[in-house]
Each structure stands twice: as structure tokens, then as C-alpha cells.
């Protein structure tokens, strides 16, 4: 497993957050069907882990 997959699994985000890397850019995609509280929670954890650098998209 790569770091991002392990990270999502350790924080319990793997069920509604996916990760991809394109042209050196990290992209996290959050399912829009989740509650706003869970979306904000995932954004917070991702931004803390990556110092606000990756792109986070809600689909």
C-alpha cells in the first residue's frame, strides 16, 4: 500500500474519500453524498496531514 492509501485507512476515510495523483499533483475526492460534518472532517484531516497543499474536491 502507498502512503495515501494507508493514511485514508488509518483515519477511516477510505469509504468516502479516494486519492489520485496526476502530473505530480495530489488529488483527494470526497463523495458529496456524505454529511457536511463528515466532509469538513475529511478536509481538515487531509489539510493537516499535507499542510494544505493537496487539491480536495467534493463530487
PDB file of N, CA, C and O in Angstrom:
ATOM      1  N   UNK A   1       0.847  -1.191   0.000  1.00  0.00           N
ATOM      2  CA  UNK A   1       0.000   0.000   0.000  1.00  0.00           C
ATOM      3  C   UNK A   1       0.885   1.245   0.000  1.00  0.00           C
ATOM      4  O   UNK A   1       1.900   1.284   0.675  1.00  0.00           O
ATOM      5  N   UNK A   2       0.434   2.249  -0.732  1.00  0.00           N
ATOM      6  CA  UNK A   2       1.174   3.503  -0.721  1.00  0.00           C
ATOM      7  C   UNK A   2       0.779   4.331   0.506  1.00  0.00           C
ATOM      8  O   UNK A   2      -0.154   3.989   1.239  1.00  0.00           O
ATOM      9  N   UNK A   3       1.493   5.405   0.735  1.00  0.00           N
ATOM     10  CA  UNK A   3       1.263   6.231   1.919  1.00  0.00           C
ATOM     11  C   UNK A   3      -0.168   6.748   1.986  1.00  0.00           C
ATOM     12  O   UNK A   3      -0.796   6.741   3.039  1.00  0.00           O
ATOM     13  N   UNK A   4      -0.704   7.215   0.866  1.00  0.00           N
ATOM     14  CA  UNK A   4      -2.042   7.803   0.853  1.00  0.00           C
ATOM     15  C   UNK A   4      -3.122   6.776   1.183  1.00  0.00           C
ATOM     16  O   UNK A   4      -4.060   7.066   1.916  1.00  0.00           O
ATOM     17  N   UNK A   5      -2.995   5.573   0.656  1.00  0.00           N
ATOM     18  CA  UNK A   5      -3.959   4.519   0.958  1.00  0.00           C
ATOM     19  C   UNK A   5      -3.911   4.163   2.435  1.00  0.00           C
ATOM     20  O   UNK A   5      -4.952   4.014   3.082  1.00  0.00           O
ATOM     21  N   UNK A   6      -2.721   4.056   2.979  1.00  0.00           N
ATOM     22  CA  UNK A   6      -2.559   3.775   4.402  1.00  0.00           C
ATOM     23  C   UNK A   6      -3.137   4.905   5.241  1.00  0.00           C
ATOM     24  O   UNK A   6      -3.835   4.667   6.235  1.00  0.00           O
ATOM     25  N   UNK A   7      -2.874   6.138   4.842  1.00  0.00           N
ATOM     26  CA  UNK A   7      -3.386   7.313   5.534  1.00  0.00           C
ATOM     27  C   UNK A   7      -4.919   7.298   5.575  1.00  0.00           C
ATOM     28  O   UNK A   7      -5.523   7.473   6.633  1.00  0.00           O
ATOM     29  N   UNK A   8      -5.565   7.076   4.430  1.00  0.00           N
ATOM     30  CA  UNK A   8      -7.023   7.049   4.374  1.00  0.00           C
ATOM     31  C   UNK A   8      -7.593   5.925   5.236  1.00  0.00           C
ATOM     32  O   UNK A   8      -8.599   6.119   5.930  1.00  0.00           O
ATOM     33  N   UNK A   9      -6.938   4.777   5.229  1.00  0.00           N
ATOM     34  CA  UNK A   9      -7.402   3.643   6.027  1.00  0.00           C
ATOM     35  C   UNK A   9      -7.227   3.903   7.517  1.00  0.00           C
ATOM     36  O   UNK A   9      -8.138   3.645   8.311  1.00  0.00           O
ATOM     37  N   UNK A  10      -6.085   4.431   7.912  1.00  0.00           N
ATOM     38  CA  UNK A  10      -5.823   4.686   9.333  1.00  0.00           C
ATOM     39  C   UNK A  10      -6.799   5.686   9.929  1.00  0.00           C
ATOM     40  O   UNK A  10      -7.155   5.580  11.104  1.00  0.00           O
ATOM     41  N   UNK A  11      -7.239   6.663   9.142  1.00  0.00           N
ATOM     42  CA  UNK A  11      -8.157   7.680   9.639  1.00  0.00           C
ATOM     43  C   UNK A  11      -9.621   7.371   9.318  1.00  0.00           C
ATOM     44  O   UNK A  11     -10.500   8.193   9.558  1.00  0.00           O
ATOM     45  N   UNK A  12      -9.894   6.210   8.752  1.00  0.00           N
ATOM     46  CA  UNK A  12     -11.262   5.781   8.477  1.00  0.00           C
ATOM     47  C   UNK A  12     -11.937   6.552   7.361  1.00  0.00           C
ATOM     48  O   UNK A  12     -13.166   6.645   7.318  1.00  0.00           O
ATOM     49  N   UNK A  13     -11.164   7.084   6.444  1.00  0.00           N
ATOM     50  CA  UNK A  13     -11.717   7.884   5.355  1.00  0.00           C
ATOM     51  C   UNK A  13     -11.889   7.092   4.063  1.00  0.00           C
ATOM     52  O   UNK A  13     -12.485   7.589   3.108  1.00  0.00           O
ATOM     53  N   UNK A  14     -11.404   5.867   4.018  1.00  0.00           N
ATOM     54  CA  UNK A  14     -11.366   5.098   2.781  1.00  0.00           C
ATOM     55  C   UNK A  14     -12.738   4.812   2.187  1.00  0.00           C
ATOM     56  O   UNK A  14     -12.855   4.541   1.001  1.00  0.00           O
ATOM     57  N   UNK A  15     -13.793   4.894   2.988  1.00  0.00           N
ATOM     58  CA  UNK A  15     -15.136   4.605   2.478  1.00  0.00           C
ATOM     59  C   UNK A  15     -15.742   5.745   1.678  1.00  0.00           C
ATOM     60  O   UNK A  15     -16.659   5.525   0.888  1.00  0.00           O
ATOM     61  N   UNK A  16     -15.268   6.964   1.885  1.00  0.00           N
ATOM     62  CA  UNK A  16     -15.857   8.085   1.160  1.00  0.00           C
ATOM     63  C   UNK A  16     -14.846   9.078   0.594  1.00  0.00           C
ATOM     64  O   UNK A  16     -15.219  10.099   0.028  1.00  0.00           O
ATOM     65  N   UNK A  17     -13.565   8.759   0.701  1.00  0.00           N
ATOM     66  CA  UNK A  17     -12.519   9.604   0.119  1.00  0.00           C
ATOM     67  C   UNK A  17     -11.628   8.724  -0.750  1.00  0.00           C
ATOM     68  O   UNK A  17     -11.231   7.638  -0.349  1.00  0.00           O
ATOM     69  N   UNK A  18     -11.324   9.209  -1.953  1.00  0.00           N
ATOM     70  CA  UNK A  18     -10.395   8.493  -2.818  1.00  0.00           C
ATOM     71  C   UNK A  18      -9.223   9.412  -3.143  1.00  0.00           C
ATOM     72  O   UNK A  18      -9.315  10.638  -3.033  1.00  0.00           O
ATOM     73  N   UNK A  19      -8.123   8.808  -3.552  1.00  0.00           N
ATOM     74  CA  UNK A  19      -6.900   9.549  -3.843  1.00  0.00           C
ATOM     75  C   UNK A  19      -6.422   9.221  -5.241  1.00  0.00           C
ATOM     76  O   UNK A  19      -6.512   8.078  -5.690  1.00  0.00           O
ATOM     77  N   UNK A  20      -5.898  10.233  -5.923  1.00  0.00           N
ATOM     78  CA  UNK A  20      -5.238  10.003  -7.207  1.00  0.00           C
ATOM     79  C   UNK A  20      -4.104  11.013  -7.343  1.00  0.00           C
ATOM     80  O   UNK A  20      -4.094  12.066  -6.704  1.00  0.00           O
ATOM     81  N   UNK A  21      -3.156  10.659  -8.177  1.00  0.00           N
ATOM     82  CA  UNK A  21      -2.020  11.543  -8.438  1.00  0.00           C
ATOM     83  C   UNK A  21      -1.949  11.755  -9.939  1.00  0.00           C
ATOM     84  O   UNK A  21      -1.929  10.814 -10.706  1.00  0.00           O
ATOM     85  N   UNK A  22      -1.922  13.026 -10.340  1.00  0.00           N
ATOM     86  CA  UNK A  22      -1.878  13.353 -11.757  1.00  0.00           C
ATOM     87  C   UNK A  22      -0.875  14.475 -11.976  1.00  0.00           C
ATOM     88  O   UNK A  22      -1.001  15.541 -11.366  1.00  0.00           O
ATOM     89  N   UNK A  23       0.105  14.229 -12.795  1.00  0.00           N
ATOM     90  CA  UNK A  23       1.141  15.221 -13.113  1.00  0.00           C
ATOM     91  C   UNK A  23       1.796  15.776 -11.852  1.00  0.00           C
ATOM     92  O   UNK A  23       2.048  16.967 -11.732  1.00  0.00           O
ATOM     93  N   UNK A  24       2.022  14.906 -10.876  1.00  0.00           N
ATOM     94  CA  UNK A  24       2.674  15.313  -9.640  1.00  0.00           C
ATOM     95  C   UNK A  24       1.771  16.014  -8.644  1.00  0.00           C
ATOM     96  O   UNK A  24       2.226  16.438  -7.594  1.00  0.00           O
ATOM     97  N   UNK A  25       0.490  16.143  -8.963  1.00  0.00           N
ATOM     98  CA  UNK A  25      -0.458  16.797  -8.069  1.00  0.00           C
ATOM     99  C   UNK A  25      -1.263  15.746  -7.317  1.00  0.00           C
ATOM    100  O   UNK A  25      -1.766  14.804  -7.916  1.00  0.00           O
ATOM    101  N   UNK A  26      -1.373  15.907  -6.012  1.00  0.00           N
ATOM    102  CA  UNK A  26      -2.190  15.010  -5.200  1.00  0.00           C
ATOM    103  C   UNK A  26      -3.628  15.510  -5.225  1.00  0.00           C
ATOM    104  O   UNK A  26      -3.884  16.684  -4.989  1.00  0.00           O
ATOM    105  N   UNK A  27      -4.565  14.608  -5.504  1.00  0.00           N
ATOM    106  CA  UNK A  27      -5.971  14.968  -5.563  1.00  0.00           C
ATOM    107  C   UNK A  27      -6.775  14.008  -4.699  1.00  0.00           C
ATOM    108  O   UNK A  27      -6.731  12.794  -4.899  1.00  0.00           O
ATOM    109  N   UNK A  28      -7.489  14.556  -3.729  1.00  0.00           N
ATOM    110  CA  UNK A  28      -8.392  13.780  -2.897  1.00  0.00           C
ATOM    111  C   UNK A  28      -9.813  14.127  -3.319  1.00  0.00           C
ATOM    112  O   UNK A  28     -10.165  15.296  -3.441  1.00  0.00           O
ATOM    113  N   UNK A  29     -10.623  13.116  -3.531  1.00  0.00           N
ATOM    114  CA  UNK A  29     -12.009  13.291  -3.948  1.00  0.00           C
ATOM    115  C   UNK A  29     -12.927  12.753  -2.855  1.00  0.00           C
ATOM    116  O   UNK A  29     -12.804  11.594  -2.458  1.00  0.00           O
ATOM    117  N   UNK A  30     -13.837  13.600  -2.368  1.00  0.00           N
ATOM    118  CA  UNK A  30     -14.751  13.237  -1.299  1.00  0.00           C
ATOM    119  C   UNK A  30     -16.143  13.065  -1.894  1.00  0.00           C
ATOM    120  O   UNK A  30     -16.598  13.914  -2.666  1.00  0.00           O
ATOM    121  N   UNK A  31     -16.837  11.993  -1.524  1.00  0.00           N
ATOM    122  CA  UNK A  31     -18.204  11.776  -2.007  1.00  0.00           C
ATOM    123  C   UNK A  31     -19.115  12.863  -1.455  1.00  0.00           C
ATOM    124  O   UNK A  31     -19.199  13.075  -0.244  1.00  0.00           O
ATOM    125  N   UNK A  32     -19.824  13.540  -2.331  1.00  0.00           N
ATOM    126  CA  UNK A  32     -20.730  14.611  -1.943  1.00  0.00           C
ATOM    127  C   UNK A  32     -21.979  14.134  -1.223  1.00  0.00           C
ATOM    128  O   UNK A  32     -22.698  14.935  -0.636  1.00  0.00           O
ATOM    129  N   UNK A  33     -22.222  12.831  -1.238  1.00  0.00           N
ATOM    130  CA  UNK A  33     -23.402  12.305  -0.563  1.00  0.00           C
ATOM    131  C   UNK A  33     -23.205  12.201   0.954  1.00  0.00           C
ATOM    132  O   UNK A  33     -24.160  11.943   1.688  1.00  0.00           O
ATOM    133  N   UNK A  34     -21.990  12.406   1.416  1.00  0.00           N
ATOM    134  CA  UNK A  34     -21.713  12.384   2.859  1.00  0.00           C
ATOM    135  C   UNK A  34     -22.253  13.654   3.512  1.00  0.00           C
ATOM    136  O   UNK A  34     -22.464  14.667   2.848  1.00  0.00           O
ATOM    137  N   UNK A  35     -22.438  13.589   4.807  1.00  0.00           N
ATOM    138  CA  UNK A  35     -22.934  14.759   5.535  1.00  0.00           C
ATOM    139  C   UNK A  35     -21.876  15.862   5.528  1.00  0.00           C
ATOM    140  O   UNK A  35     -20.677  15.578   5.430  1.00  0.00           O
ATOM    141  N   UNK A  36     -22.311  17.119   5.612  1.00  0.00           N
ATOM    142  CA  UNK A  36     -21.356  18.227   5.642  1.00  0.00           C
ATOM    143  C   UNK A  36     -20.337  18.092   6.773  1.00  0.00           C
ATOM    144  O   UNK A  36     -19.179  18.452   6.616  1.00  0.00           O
ATOM    145  N   UNK A  37     -20.748  17.523   7.887  1.00  0.00           N
ATOM    146  CA  UNK A  37     -19.838  17.337   9.019  1.00  0.00           C
ATOM    147  C   UNK A  37     -18.698  16.380   8.641  1.00  0.00           C
ATOM    148  O   UNK A  37     -17.531  16.639   8.956  1.00  0.00           O
ATOM    149  N   UNK A  38     -19.022  15.293   7.962  1.00  0.00           N
ATOM    150  CA  UNK A  38     -18.004  14.320   7.562  1.00  0.00           C
ATOM    151  C   UNK A  38     -17.099  14.887   6.462  1.00  0.00           C
ATOM    152  O   UNK A  38     -15.898  14.632   6.446  1.00  0.00           O
ATOM    153  N   UNK A  39     -17.672  15.669   5.552  1.00  0.00           N
ATOM    154  CA  UNK A  39     -16.872  16.301   4.502  1.00  0.00           C
ATOM    155  C   UNK A  39     -15.874  17.266   5.120  1.00  0.00           C
ATOM    156  O   UNK A  39     -14.686  17.261   4.783  1.00  0.00           O
ATOM    157  N   UNK A  40     -16.320  18.098   6.047  1.00  0.00           N
ATOM    158  CA  UNK A  40     -15.419  19.035   6.718  1.00  0.00           C
ATOM    159  C   UNK A  40     -14.360  18.305   7.533  1.00  0.00           C
ATOM    160  O   UNK A  40     -13.205  18.731   7.588  1.00  0.00           O
ATOM    161  N   UNK A  41     -14.748  17.209   8.165  1.00  0.00           N
ATOM    162  CA  UNK A  41     -13.804  16.400   8.939  1.00  0.00           C
ATOM    163  C   UNK A  41     -12.691  15.865   8.040  1.00  0.00           C
ATOM    164  O   UNK A  41     -11.504  15.960   8.363  1.00  0.00           O
ATOM    165  N   UNK A  42     -13.065  15.308   6.888  1.00  0.00           N
ATOM    166  CA  UNK A  42     -12.078  14.770   5.948  1.00  0.00           C
ATOM    167  C   UNK A  42     -11.172  15.883   5.425  1.00  0.00           C
ATOM    168  O   UNK A  42      -9.950  15.712   5.361  1.00  0.00           O
ATOM    169  N   UNK A  43     -11.748  17.029   5.067  1.00  0.00           N
ATOM    170  CA  UNK A  43     -10.930  18.146   4.591  1.00  0.00           C
ATOM    171  C   UNK A  43      -9.918  18.590   5.636  1.00  0.00           C
ATOM    172  O   UNK A  43      -8.774  18.872   5.324  1.00  0.00           O
ATOM    173  N   UNK A  44     -10.360  18.646   6.875  1.00  0.00           N
ATOM    174  CA  UNK A  44      -9.476  19.070   7.956  1.00  0.00           C
ATOM    175  C   UNK A  44      -8.311  18.096   8.126  1.00  0.00           C
ATOM    176  O   UNK A  44      -7.148  18.514   8.185  1.00  0.00           O
ATOM    177  N   UNK A  45      -8.601  16.808   8.180  1.00  0.00           N
ATOM    178  CA  UNK A  45      -7.549  15.807   8.356  1.00  0.00           C
ATOM    179  C   UNK A  45      -6.570  15.843   7.190  1.00  0.00           C
ATOM    180  O   UNK A  45      -5.350  15.810   7.385  1.00  0.00           O
ATOM    181  N   UNK A  46      -7.081  15.931   5.981  1.00  0.00           N
ATOM    182  CA  UNK A  46      -6.210  15.965   4.800  1.00  0.00           C
ATOM    183  C   UNK A  46      -5.339  17.214   4.816  1.00  0.00           C
ATOM    184  O   UNK A  46      -4.133  17.149   4.580  1.00  0.00           O
ATOM    185  N   UNK A  47      -5.921  18.367   5.107  1.00  0.00           N
ATOM    186  CA  UNK A  47      -5.132  19.608   5.103  1.00  0.00           C
ATOM    187  C   UNK A  47      -4.082  19.611   6.203  1.00  0.00           C
ATOM    188  O   UNK A  47      -2.988  20.136   6.020  1.00  0.00           O
ATOM    189  N   UNK A  48      -4.389  19.005   7.358  1.00  0.00           N
ATOM    190  CA  UNK A  48      -3.397  18.921   8.438  1.00  0.00           C
ATOM    191  C   UNK A  48      -2.250  17.991   8.051  1.00  0.00           C
ATOM    192  O   UNK A  48      -1.101  18.278   8.337  1.00  0.00           O
ATOM    193  N   UNK A  49      -2.564  16.888   7.410  1.00  0.00           N
ATOM    194  CA  UNK A  49      -1.542  15.916   7.046  1.00  0.00           C
ATOM    195  C   UNK A  49      -0.647  16.434   5.921  1.00  0.00           C
ATOM    196  O   UNK A  49       0.539  16.152   5.902  1.00  0.00           O
ATOM    197  N   UNK A  50      -1.211  17.206   5.009  1.00  0.00           N
ATOM    198  CA  UNK A  50      -0.467  17.685   3.851  1.00  0.00           C
ATOM    199  C   UNK A  50      -0.184  19.183   3.898  1.00  0.00           C
ATOM    200  O   UNK A  50       0.145  19.782   2.888  1.00  0.00           O
ATOM    201  N   UNK A  51      -0.347  19.813   5.028  1.00  0.00           N
ATOM    202  CA  UNK A  51      -0.099  21.247   5.190  1.00  0.00           C
ATOM    203  C   UNK A  51      -0.874  22.087   4.180  1.00  0.00           C
ATOM    204  O   UNK A  51      -0.383  23.079   3.662  1.00  0.00           O
ATOM    205  N   UNK A  52      -2.103  21.680   3.862  1.00  0.00           N
ATOM    206  CA  UNK A  52      -2.966  22.455   2.983  1.00  0.00           C
ATOM    207  C   UNK A  52      -2.584  22.438   1.518  1.00  0.00           C
ATOM    208  O   UNK A  52      -3.144  23.171   0.727  1.00  0.00           O
ATOM    209  N   UNK A  53      -1.650  21.584   1.114  1.00  0.00           N
ATOM    210  CA  UNK A  53      -1.142  21.584  -0.262  1.00  0.00           C
ATOM    211  C   UNK A  53      -2.005  20.822  -1.261  1.00  0.00           C
ATOM    212  O   UNK A  53      -2.188  21.294  -2.372  1.00  0.00           O
ATOM    213  N   UNK A  54      -2.582  19.668  -0.929  1.00  0.00           N
ATOM    214  CA  UNK A  54      -3.282  18.892  -1.966  1.00  0.00           C
ATOM    215  C   UNK A  54      -4.615  19.526  -2.378  1.00  0.00           C
ATOM    216  O   UNK A  54      -5.179  20.348  -1.649  1.00  0.00           O
ATOM    217  N   UNK A  55      -5.077  19.137  -3.543  1.00  0.00           N
ATOM    218  CA  UNK A  55      -6.397  19.548  -4.015  1.00  0.00           C
ATOM    219  C   UNK A  55      -7.437  18.609  -3.414  1.00  0.00           C
ATOM    220  O   UNK A  55      -7.260  17.392  -3.423  1.00  0.00           O
ATOM    221  N   UNK A  56      -8.511  19.193  -2.893  1.00  0.00           N
ATOM    222  CA  UNK A  56      -9.620  18.407  -2.338  1.00  0.00           C
ATOM    223  C   UNK A  56     -10.867  18.792  -3.093  1.00  0.00           C
ATOM    224  O   UNK A  56     -11.231  19.965  -3.154  1.00  0.00           O
ATOM    225  N   UNK A  57     -11.538  17.794  -3.674  1.00  0.00           N
ATOM    226  CA  UNK A  57     -12.723  18.021  -4.482  1.00  0.00           C
ATOM    227  C   UNK A  57     -13.868  17.228  -3.887  1.00  0.00           C
ATOM    228  O   UNK A  57     -13.697  16.079  -3.484  1.00  0.00           O
ATOM    229  N   UNK A  58     -15.054  17.836  -3.845  1.00  0.00           N
ATOM    230  CA  UNK A  58     -16.251  17.129  -3.395  1.00  0.00           C
ATOM    231  C   UNK A  58     -17.084  16.830  -4.633  1.00  0.00           C
ATOM    232  O   UNK A  58     -17.440  17.741  -5.379  1.00  0.00           O
ATOM    233  N   UNK A  59     -17.355  15.552  -4.860  1.00  0.00           N
ATOM    234  CA  UNK A  59     -18.139  15.139  -6.041  1.00  0.00           C
ATOM    235  C   UNK A  59     -19.535  14.792  -5.636  1.00  0.00           C
ATOM    236  O   UNK A  59     -19.847  14.087  -4.797  1.00  0.00           O
TER     237      UNK A  59
END
